[in-house]
Structures are given as structure tokens and as C-alpha cells.
Amino acid sequence: MADRRKPRRVMRHVRRIPGYRYARRTVVPRIRGSATARAVVHRLFAVDSRQHTPLDVTAGRLLAGVGTERLPVVVLLLLGLPAERVRAVVDEIAELQVLTAAFRPVIVMDVPELAAARAYGYPAELLLPADDWPHETQSWDDYVRTTLGTVFATYRSTASLVVGPDGLGRTERLLLASLAPR
């Protein structure tokens, strides 16, 4: 069995340092809540040189607290969704996130409605639509395949979900709710 006396002895001495309780109650939560501190730690300890530099995806503006950084990242594909439906679908995603506290969304769309996702603090990626694809040397499918591969690697996605024009269906809601930590 490991010797536990030494860490206990060290903690006894640390607790006697003037200002320890103040630091524990005020400074530590501020450091945990600091996006800059989290980004520095993330870059120092979680980067594999063979991968894209991962982004620390926040849970948005609706969820907060310790543990949200451990929620799975889900890439939600809103490809082919009409521009007028994007805000309603993002509102559905936000509502489900608040009700389940089960995921951190990354929104990928092909219409320039990034404000709908950014209003909730969600990362959003924009793909060029298939109808407006200007390149003849590369197919749109190759472009989407390459770009989505980069998105999955960059955000370290756990799951991806295609959202249809009617928004989140029963199956999509069940899948997202099932990601809740137990």
C-alpha cells in the first residue's frame, strides 16, 4: 500500500499558510472558470503532435460549472436546412442541452446563419453550399469530406448527428439525451 503520510503532512503545512482558505474559496474557482487558464493547460498537456490542435469547446452560455468540460462534443450537421429554419433548430438544440446537460454542440451549416449558433455561445462552422460550388478540379463531396474530417479532429467530436429540415426528431433527441454522464 502506498505511503499516504507524506501528502497528508504536506497538506497540514499548506493549510497553515496565511491566506490558504481565501485562495481556496476565491482564486481556485476563478482559475477553473478562466478560459485562458484552461486553454493554456489544454495546450500544455492534451496536445498530440500528430493531431490538429484541439479546441477547448465550451458548453455555451446556457450551461456552466465544473464538469461541463467533460461533456461529449457533438457535431450537429444542418446541411440543406433552409436559412429561415436554422434559428428554430438551434433553439431546439439549446433547449435540449439545458434539459439534459448531456452534450456540447458544434453546429455545421451551409447557410450563412452563424449568428443563430453564436447567440448561445456555440462554435459554428460554415461550409460552402453544393449549389454554389465554384471549383471544377475538386468535387463538393471531397470538399465536405475533408472539411468535416478537420472539424471532427479539431473539436475532438464524440458523435455527429444529421439534423433534417424538420429539426430534431424523436431519434435525434434520444441520442443526444443518452450522452448524459451517469
PDB file of C-alpha atoms in Angstrom:
ATOM      1  CA  MET A   1       0.000   0.000   0.000  1.00  0.00           C
ATOM      2  CA  ALA A   2       1.291   3.465  -0.867  1.00  0.00           C
ATOM      3  CA  ASP A   3       2.529   5.656   1.929  1.00  0.00           C
ATOM      4  CA  ARG A   4      -0.137   8.333   2.449  1.00  0.00           C
ATOM      5  CA  ARG A   5       1.519  10.048   5.394  1.00  0.00           C
ATOM      6  CA  LYS A   6       3.708  12.365   3.350  1.00  0.00           C
ATOM      7  CA  PRO A   7       0.880  14.019   1.295  1.00  0.00           C
ATOM      8  CA  ARG A   8      -1.175  14.423   4.476  1.00  0.00           C
ATOM      9  CA  ARG A   9       1.757  16.034   6.236  1.00  0.00           C
ATOM     10  CA  VAL A  10       2.300  18.419   3.335  1.00  0.00           C
ATOM     11  CA  MET A  11      -1.396  19.368   3.299  1.00  0.00           C
ATOM     12  CA  ARG A  12      -1.299  20.071   7.034  1.00  0.00           C
ATOM     13  CA  HIS A  13       1.511  22.539   6.465  1.00  0.00           C
ATOM     14  CA  VAL A  14      -0.192  24.113   3.440  1.00  0.00           C
ATOM     15  CA  ARG A  15      -3.403  24.675   5.413  1.00  0.00           C
ATOM     16  CA  ARG A  16      -1.420  26.720   7.931  1.00  0.00           C
ATOM     17  CA  ILE A  17      -0.195  29.177   5.304  1.00  0.00           C
ATOM     18  CA  PRO A  18      -1.901  32.573   5.744  1.00  0.00           C
ATOM     19  CA  GLY A  19      -4.470  33.151   3.013  1.00  0.00           C
ATOM     20  CA  TYR A  20      -4.947  29.466   2.180  1.00  0.00           C
ATOM     21  CA  ARG A  21      -8.701  29.483   2.812  1.00  0.00           C
ATOM     22  CA  TYR A  22      -9.175  32.693   0.847  1.00  0.00           C
ATOM     23  CA  ALA A  23      -7.222  31.257  -2.080  1.00  0.00           C
ATOM     24  CA  ARG A  24      -9.171  28.014  -1.968  1.00  0.00           C
ATOM     25  CA  ARG A  25     -12.539  29.799  -1.960  1.00  0.00           C
ATOM     26  CA  THR A  26     -11.860  32.605  -4.429  1.00  0.00           C
ATOM     27  CA  VAL A  27      -8.751  32.082  -6.529  1.00  0.00           C
ATOM     28  CA  VAL A  28      -9.220  28.411  -7.398  1.00  0.00           C
ATOM     29  CA  PRO A  29     -12.783  28.842  -8.769  1.00  0.00           C
ATOM     30  CA  ARG A  30     -11.607  31.824 -10.835  1.00  0.00           C
ATOM     31  CA  ILE A  31      -8.786  29.777 -12.325  1.00  0.00           C
ATOM     32  CA  ARG A  32     -11.188  26.908 -13.078  1.00  0.00           C
ATOM     33  CA  GLY A  33     -13.573  29.338 -14.767  1.00  0.00           C
ATOM     34  CA  SER A  34     -10.884  31.159 -16.756  1.00  0.00           C
ATOM     35  CA  ALA A  35     -10.952  30.310 -20.435  1.00  0.00           C
ATOM     36  CA  THR A  36      -7.356  31.484 -20.777  1.00  0.00           C
ATOM     37  CA  ALA A  37      -6.069  29.275 -17.951  1.00  0.00           C
ATOM     38  CA  ARG A  38      -7.979  26.297 -19.335  1.00  0.00           C
ATOM     39  CA  ALA A  39      -6.605  26.928 -22.844  1.00  0.00           C
ATOM     40  CA  VAL A  40      -3.030  27.112 -21.533  1.00  0.00           C
ATOM     41  CA  VAL A  41      -3.391  23.868 -19.584  1.00  0.00           C
ATOM     42  CA  HIS A  42      -5.130  22.208 -22.507  1.00  0.00           C
ATOM     43  CA  ARG A  43      -2.351  23.150 -24.908  1.00  0.00           C
ATOM     44  CA  LEU A  44       0.372  22.083 -22.485  1.00  0.00           C
ATOM     45  CA  PHE A  45      -0.980  18.678 -21.543  1.00  0.00           C
ATOM     46  CA  ALA A  46      -3.534  17.497 -24.121  1.00  0.00           C
ATOM     47  CA  VAL A  47      -1.909  18.042 -27.499  1.00  0.00           C
ATOM     48  CA  ASP A  48      -0.652  15.115 -29.507  1.00  0.00           C
ATOM     49  CA  SER A  49       1.792  16.265 -32.184  1.00  0.00           C
ATOM     50  CA  ARG A  50       0.172  14.045 -34.818  1.00  0.00           C
ATOM     51  CA  GLN A  51      -3.275  15.651 -34.456  1.00  0.00           C
ATOM     52  CA  HIS A  52      -4.736  19.027 -35.303  1.00  0.00           C
ATOM     53  CA  THR A  53      -4.559  21.456 -32.433  1.00  0.00           C
ATOM     54  CA  PRO A  54      -7.730  20.651 -30.487  1.00  0.00           C
ATOM     55  CA  LEU A  55     -10.071  23.396 -29.429  1.00  0.00           C
ATOM     56  CA  ASP A  56     -11.490  23.539 -25.957  1.00  0.00           C
ATOM     57  CA  VAL A  57     -15.206  23.571 -26.739  1.00  0.00           C
ATOM     58  CA  THR A  58     -17.290  25.308 -24.125  1.00  0.00           C
ATOM     59  CA  ALA A  59     -20.809  24.220 -23.330  1.00  0.00           C
ATOM     60  CA  GLY A  60     -22.096  27.592 -24.479  1.00  0.00           C
ATOM     61  CA  ARG A  61     -23.795  30.259 -22.410  1.00  0.00           C
ATOM     62  CA  LEU A  62     -26.588  28.063 -21.066  1.00  0.00           C
ATOM     63  CA  LEU A  63     -24.585  25.522 -19.040  1.00  0.00           C
ATOM     64  CA  ALA A  64     -21.858  26.393 -16.589  1.00  0.00           C
ATOM     65  CA  GLY A  65     -19.967  24.859 -13.732  1.00  0.00           C
ATOM     66  CA  VAL A  66     -17.380  22.242 -13.010  1.00  0.00           C
ATOM     67  CA  GLY A  67     -17.768  19.182 -15.194  1.00  0.00           C
ATOM     68  CA  THR A  68     -19.116  20.817 -18.348  1.00  0.00           C
ATOM     69  CA  GLU A  69     -15.704  20.417 -19.958  1.00  0.00           C
ATOM     70  CA  ARG A  70     -16.147  16.638 -19.687  1.00  0.00           C
ATOM     71  CA  LEU A  71     -19.411  16.550 -21.636  1.00  0.00           C
ATOM     72  CA  PRO A  72     -19.101  14.907 -25.060  1.00  0.00           C
ATOM     73  CA  VAL A  73     -18.749  17.136 -28.123  1.00  0.00           C
ATOM     74  CA  VAL A  74     -21.412  16.503 -30.760  1.00  0.00           C
ATOM     75  CA  VAL A  75     -21.129  17.850 -34.301  1.00  0.00           C
ATOM     76  CA  LEU A  76     -24.630  18.722 -35.496  1.00  0.00           C
ATOM     77  CA  LEU A  77     -24.873  18.899 -39.289  1.00  0.00           C
ATOM     78  CA  LEU A  78     -27.509  21.315 -40.555  1.00  0.00           C
ATOM     79  CA  LEU A  79     -26.699  20.765 -44.241  1.00  0.00           C
ATOM     80  CA  GLY A  80     -29.511  21.519 -46.645  1.00  0.00           C
ATOM     81  CA  LEU A  81     -31.572  23.258 -43.972  1.00  0.00           C
ATOM     82  CA  PRO A  82     -33.378  26.384 -45.233  1.00  0.00           C
ATOM     83  CA  ALA A  83     -31.995  29.629 -43.796  1.00  0.00           C
ATOM     84  CA  GLU A  84     -35.305  30.546 -42.162  1.00  0.00           C
ATOM     85  CA  ARG A  85     -35.347  27.249 -40.191  1.00  0.00           C
ATOM     86  CA  VAL A  86     -31.798  27.476 -38.776  1.00  0.00           C
ATOM     87  CA  ARG A  87     -32.676  29.681 -35.782  1.00  0.00           C
ATOM     88  CA  ALA A  88     -35.586  27.421 -34.761  1.00  0.00           C
ATOM     89  CA  VAL A  89     -33.418  24.295 -34.981  1.00  0.00           C
ATOM     90  CA  VAL A  90     -30.602  25.895 -32.945  1.00  0.00           C
ATOM     91  CA  ASP A  91     -33.223  26.942 -30.368  1.00  0.00           C
ATOM     92  CA  GLU A  92     -34.331  23.279 -30.172  1.00  0.00           C
ATOM     93  CA  ILE A  93     -30.734  22.175 -29.664  1.00  0.00           C
ATOM     94  CA  ALA A  94     -30.247  24.746 -26.902  1.00  0.00           C
ATOM     95  CA  GLU A  95     -33.458  23.679 -25.183  1.00  0.00           C
ATOM     96  CA  LEU A  96     -32.429  20.022 -25.265  1.00  0.00           C
ATOM     97  CA  GLN A  97     -28.967  20.877 -23.968  1.00  0.00           C
ATOM     98  CA  VAL A  98     -30.456  22.696 -20.974  1.00  0.00           C
ATOM     99  CA  LEU A  99     -32.919  19.890 -20.241  1.00  0.00           C
ATOM    100  CA  THR A 100     -30.370  17.067 -20.450  1.00  0.00           C
ATOM    101  CA  ALA A 101     -26.959  18.677 -19.727  1.00  0.00           C
ATOM    102  CA  ALA A 102     -25.596  15.873 -21.892  1.00  0.00           C
ATOM    103  CA  PHE A 103     -23.505  17.413 -24.684  1.00  0.00           C
ATOM    104  CA  ARG A 104     -21.531  20.338 -26.064  1.00  0.00           C
ATOM    105  CA  PRO A 105     -22.720  21.168 -29.586  1.00  0.00           C
ATOM    106  CA  VAL A 106     -20.709  22.256 -32.591  1.00  0.00           C
ATOM    107  CA  ILE A 107     -23.002  23.487 -35.371  1.00  0.00           C
ATOM    108  CA  VAL A 108     -22.019  22.913 -39.016  1.00  0.00           C
ATOM    109  CA  MET A 109     -24.219  24.546 -41.655  1.00  0.00           C
ATOM    110  CA  ASP A 110     -24.175  25.533 -45.295  1.00  0.00           C
ATOM    111  CA  VAL A 111     -26.162  28.762 -44.988  1.00  0.00           C
ATOM    112  CA  PRO A 112     -24.619  31.930 -43.512  1.00  0.00           C
ATOM    113  CA  GLU A 113     -26.692  31.970 -40.310  1.00  0.00           C
ATOM    114  CA  LEU A 114     -23.795  31.757 -37.840  1.00  0.00           C
ATOM    115  CA  ALA A 115     -25.433  34.310 -35.542  1.00  0.00           C
ATOM    116  CA  ALA A 116     -28.067  31.749 -34.543  1.00  0.00           C
ATOM    117  CA  ALA A 117     -25.409  29.437 -33.058  1.00  0.00           C
ATOM    118  CA  ARG A 118     -23.164  32.182 -31.722  1.00  0.00           C
ATOM    119  CA  ALA A 119     -26.083  33.705 -29.792  1.00  0.00           C
ATOM    120  CA  TYR A 120     -25.844  30.685 -27.475  1.00  0.00           C
ATOM    121  CA  GLY A 121     -22.033  30.670 -27.465  1.00  0.00           C
ATOM    122  CA  TYR A 122     -21.826  27.535 -29.615  1.00  0.00           C
ATOM    123  CA  PRO A 123     -18.982  27.124 -32.109  1.00  0.00           C
ATOM    124  CA  ALA A 124     -20.263  27.235 -35.669  1.00  0.00           C
ATOM    125  CA  GLU A 125     -18.632  26.214 -38.933  1.00  0.00           C
ATOM    126  CA  LEU A 126     -19.799  27.263 -42.371  1.00  0.00           C
ATOM    127  CA  LEU A 127     -19.488  25.057 -45.455  1.00  0.00           C
ATOM    128  CA  LEU A 128     -19.978  26.309 -48.969  1.00  0.00           C
ATOM    129  CA  PRO A 129     -23.340  25.110 -50.331  1.00  0.00           C
ATOM    130  CA  ALA A 130     -23.339  22.449 -53.037  1.00  0.00           C
ATOM    131  CA  ASP A 131     -25.284  24.675 -55.466  1.00  0.00           C
ATOM    132  CA  ASP A 132     -22.623  27.414 -55.323  1.00  0.00           C
ATOM    133  CA  TRP A 133     -19.579  25.127 -55.528  1.00  0.00           C
ATOM    134  CA  PRO A 134     -17.112  27.041 -57.765  1.00  0.00           C
ATOM    135  CA  HIS A 135     -14.279  24.526 -58.235  1.00  0.00           C
ATOM    136  CA  GLU A 136     -14.153  22.119 -61.141  1.00  0.00           C
ATOM    137  CA  THR A 137     -10.966  20.381 -60.021  1.00  0.00           C
ATOM    138  CA  GLN A 138     -12.434  19.145 -56.732  1.00  0.00           C
ATOM    139  CA  SER A 139     -15.903  17.763 -56.154  1.00  0.00           C
ATOM    140  CA  TRP A 140     -18.119  19.190 -53.432  1.00  0.00           C
ATOM    141  CA  ASP A 141     -18.245  15.764 -51.757  1.00  0.00           C
ATOM    142  CA  ASP A 142     -14.439  15.734 -51.452  1.00  0.00           C
ATOM    143  CA  TYR A 143     -14.527  19.251 -50.005  1.00  0.00           C
ATOM    144  CA  VAL A 144     -17.145  18.294 -47.392  1.00  0.00           C
ATOM    145  CA  ARG A 145     -15.353  15.048 -46.527  1.00  0.00           C
ATOM    146  CA  THR A 146     -12.051  16.874 -45.953  1.00  0.00           C
ATOM    147  CA  THR A 147     -13.612  19.759 -44.049  1.00  0.00           C
ATOM    148  CA  LEU A 148     -15.714  17.522 -41.789  1.00  0.00           C
ATOM    149  CA  GLY A 149     -12.658  15.377 -41.058  1.00  0.00           C
ATOM    150  CA  THR A 150     -10.852  18.507 -39.902  1.00  0.00           C
ATOM    151  CA  VAL A 151     -13.865  19.594 -37.822  1.00  0.00           C
ATOM    152  CA  PHE A 152     -14.097  16.186 -36.114  1.00  0.00           C
ATOM    153  CA  ALA A 153     -10.370  16.167 -35.330  1.00  0.00           C
ATOM    154  CA  THR A 154     -10.185  19.805 -34.229  1.00  0.00           C
ATOM    155  CA  TYR A 155     -13.159  19.664 -31.866  1.00  0.00           C
ATOM    156  CA  ARG A 156     -12.469  16.044 -30.797  1.00  0.00           C
ATOM    157  CA  SER A 157     -16.011  15.054 -31.540  1.00  0.00           C
ATOM    158  CA  THR A 158     -17.614  12.109 -29.760  1.00  0.00           C
ATOM    159  CA  ALA A 159     -20.630  11.895 -32.034  1.00  0.00           C
ATOM    160  CA  SER A 160     -22.183  13.522 -35.064  1.00  0.00           C
ATOM    161  CA  LEU A 161     -25.810  13.944 -35.941  1.00  0.00           C
ATOM    162  CA  VAL A 162     -27.566  14.975 -39.143  1.00  0.00           C
ATOM    163  CA  VAL A 163     -30.494  17.287 -38.423  1.00  0.00           C
ATOM    164  CA  GLY A 164     -33.219  17.201 -41.041  1.00  0.00           C
ATOM    165  CA  PRO A 165     -35.331  20.099 -42.308  1.00  0.00           C
ATOM    166  CA  ASP A 166     -37.976  19.393 -39.643  1.00  0.00           C
ATOM    167  CA  GLY A 167     -35.471  19.871 -36.822  1.00  0.00           C
ATOM    168  CA  LEU A 168     -34.684  17.337 -34.123  1.00  0.00           C
ATOM    169  CA  GLY A 169     -36.815  14.239 -34.353  1.00  0.00           C
ATOM    170  CA  ARG A 170     -37.508  11.733 -31.602  1.00  0.00           C
ATOM    171  CA  THR A 171     -34.478   9.602 -32.514  1.00  0.00           C
ATOM    172  CA  GLU A 172     -32.104  12.580 -32.511  1.00  0.00           C
ATOM    173  CA  ARG A 173     -33.433  13.755 -29.139  1.00  0.00           C
ATOM    174  CA  LEU A 174     -32.994  10.282 -27.643  1.00  0.00           C
ATOM    175  CA  LEU A 175     -29.456  10.019 -28.992  1.00  0.00           C
ATOM    176  CA  LEU A 176     -28.415  13.396 -27.574  1.00  0.00           C
ATOM    177  CA  ALA A 177     -30.069  12.702 -24.207  1.00  0.00           C
ATOM    178  CA  SER A 178     -28.311   9.324 -23.985  1.00  0.00           C
ATOM    179  CA  LEU A 179     -24.919  11.068 -23.885  1.00  0.00           C
ATOM    180  CA  ALA A 180     -25.625  12.404 -20.383  1.00  0.00           C
ATOM    181  CA  PRO A 181     -22.956  11.366 -17.869  1.00  0.00           C
ATOM    182  CA  ARG A 182     -24.080   8.777 -15.393  1.00  0.00           C
TER     183      ARG A 182
END
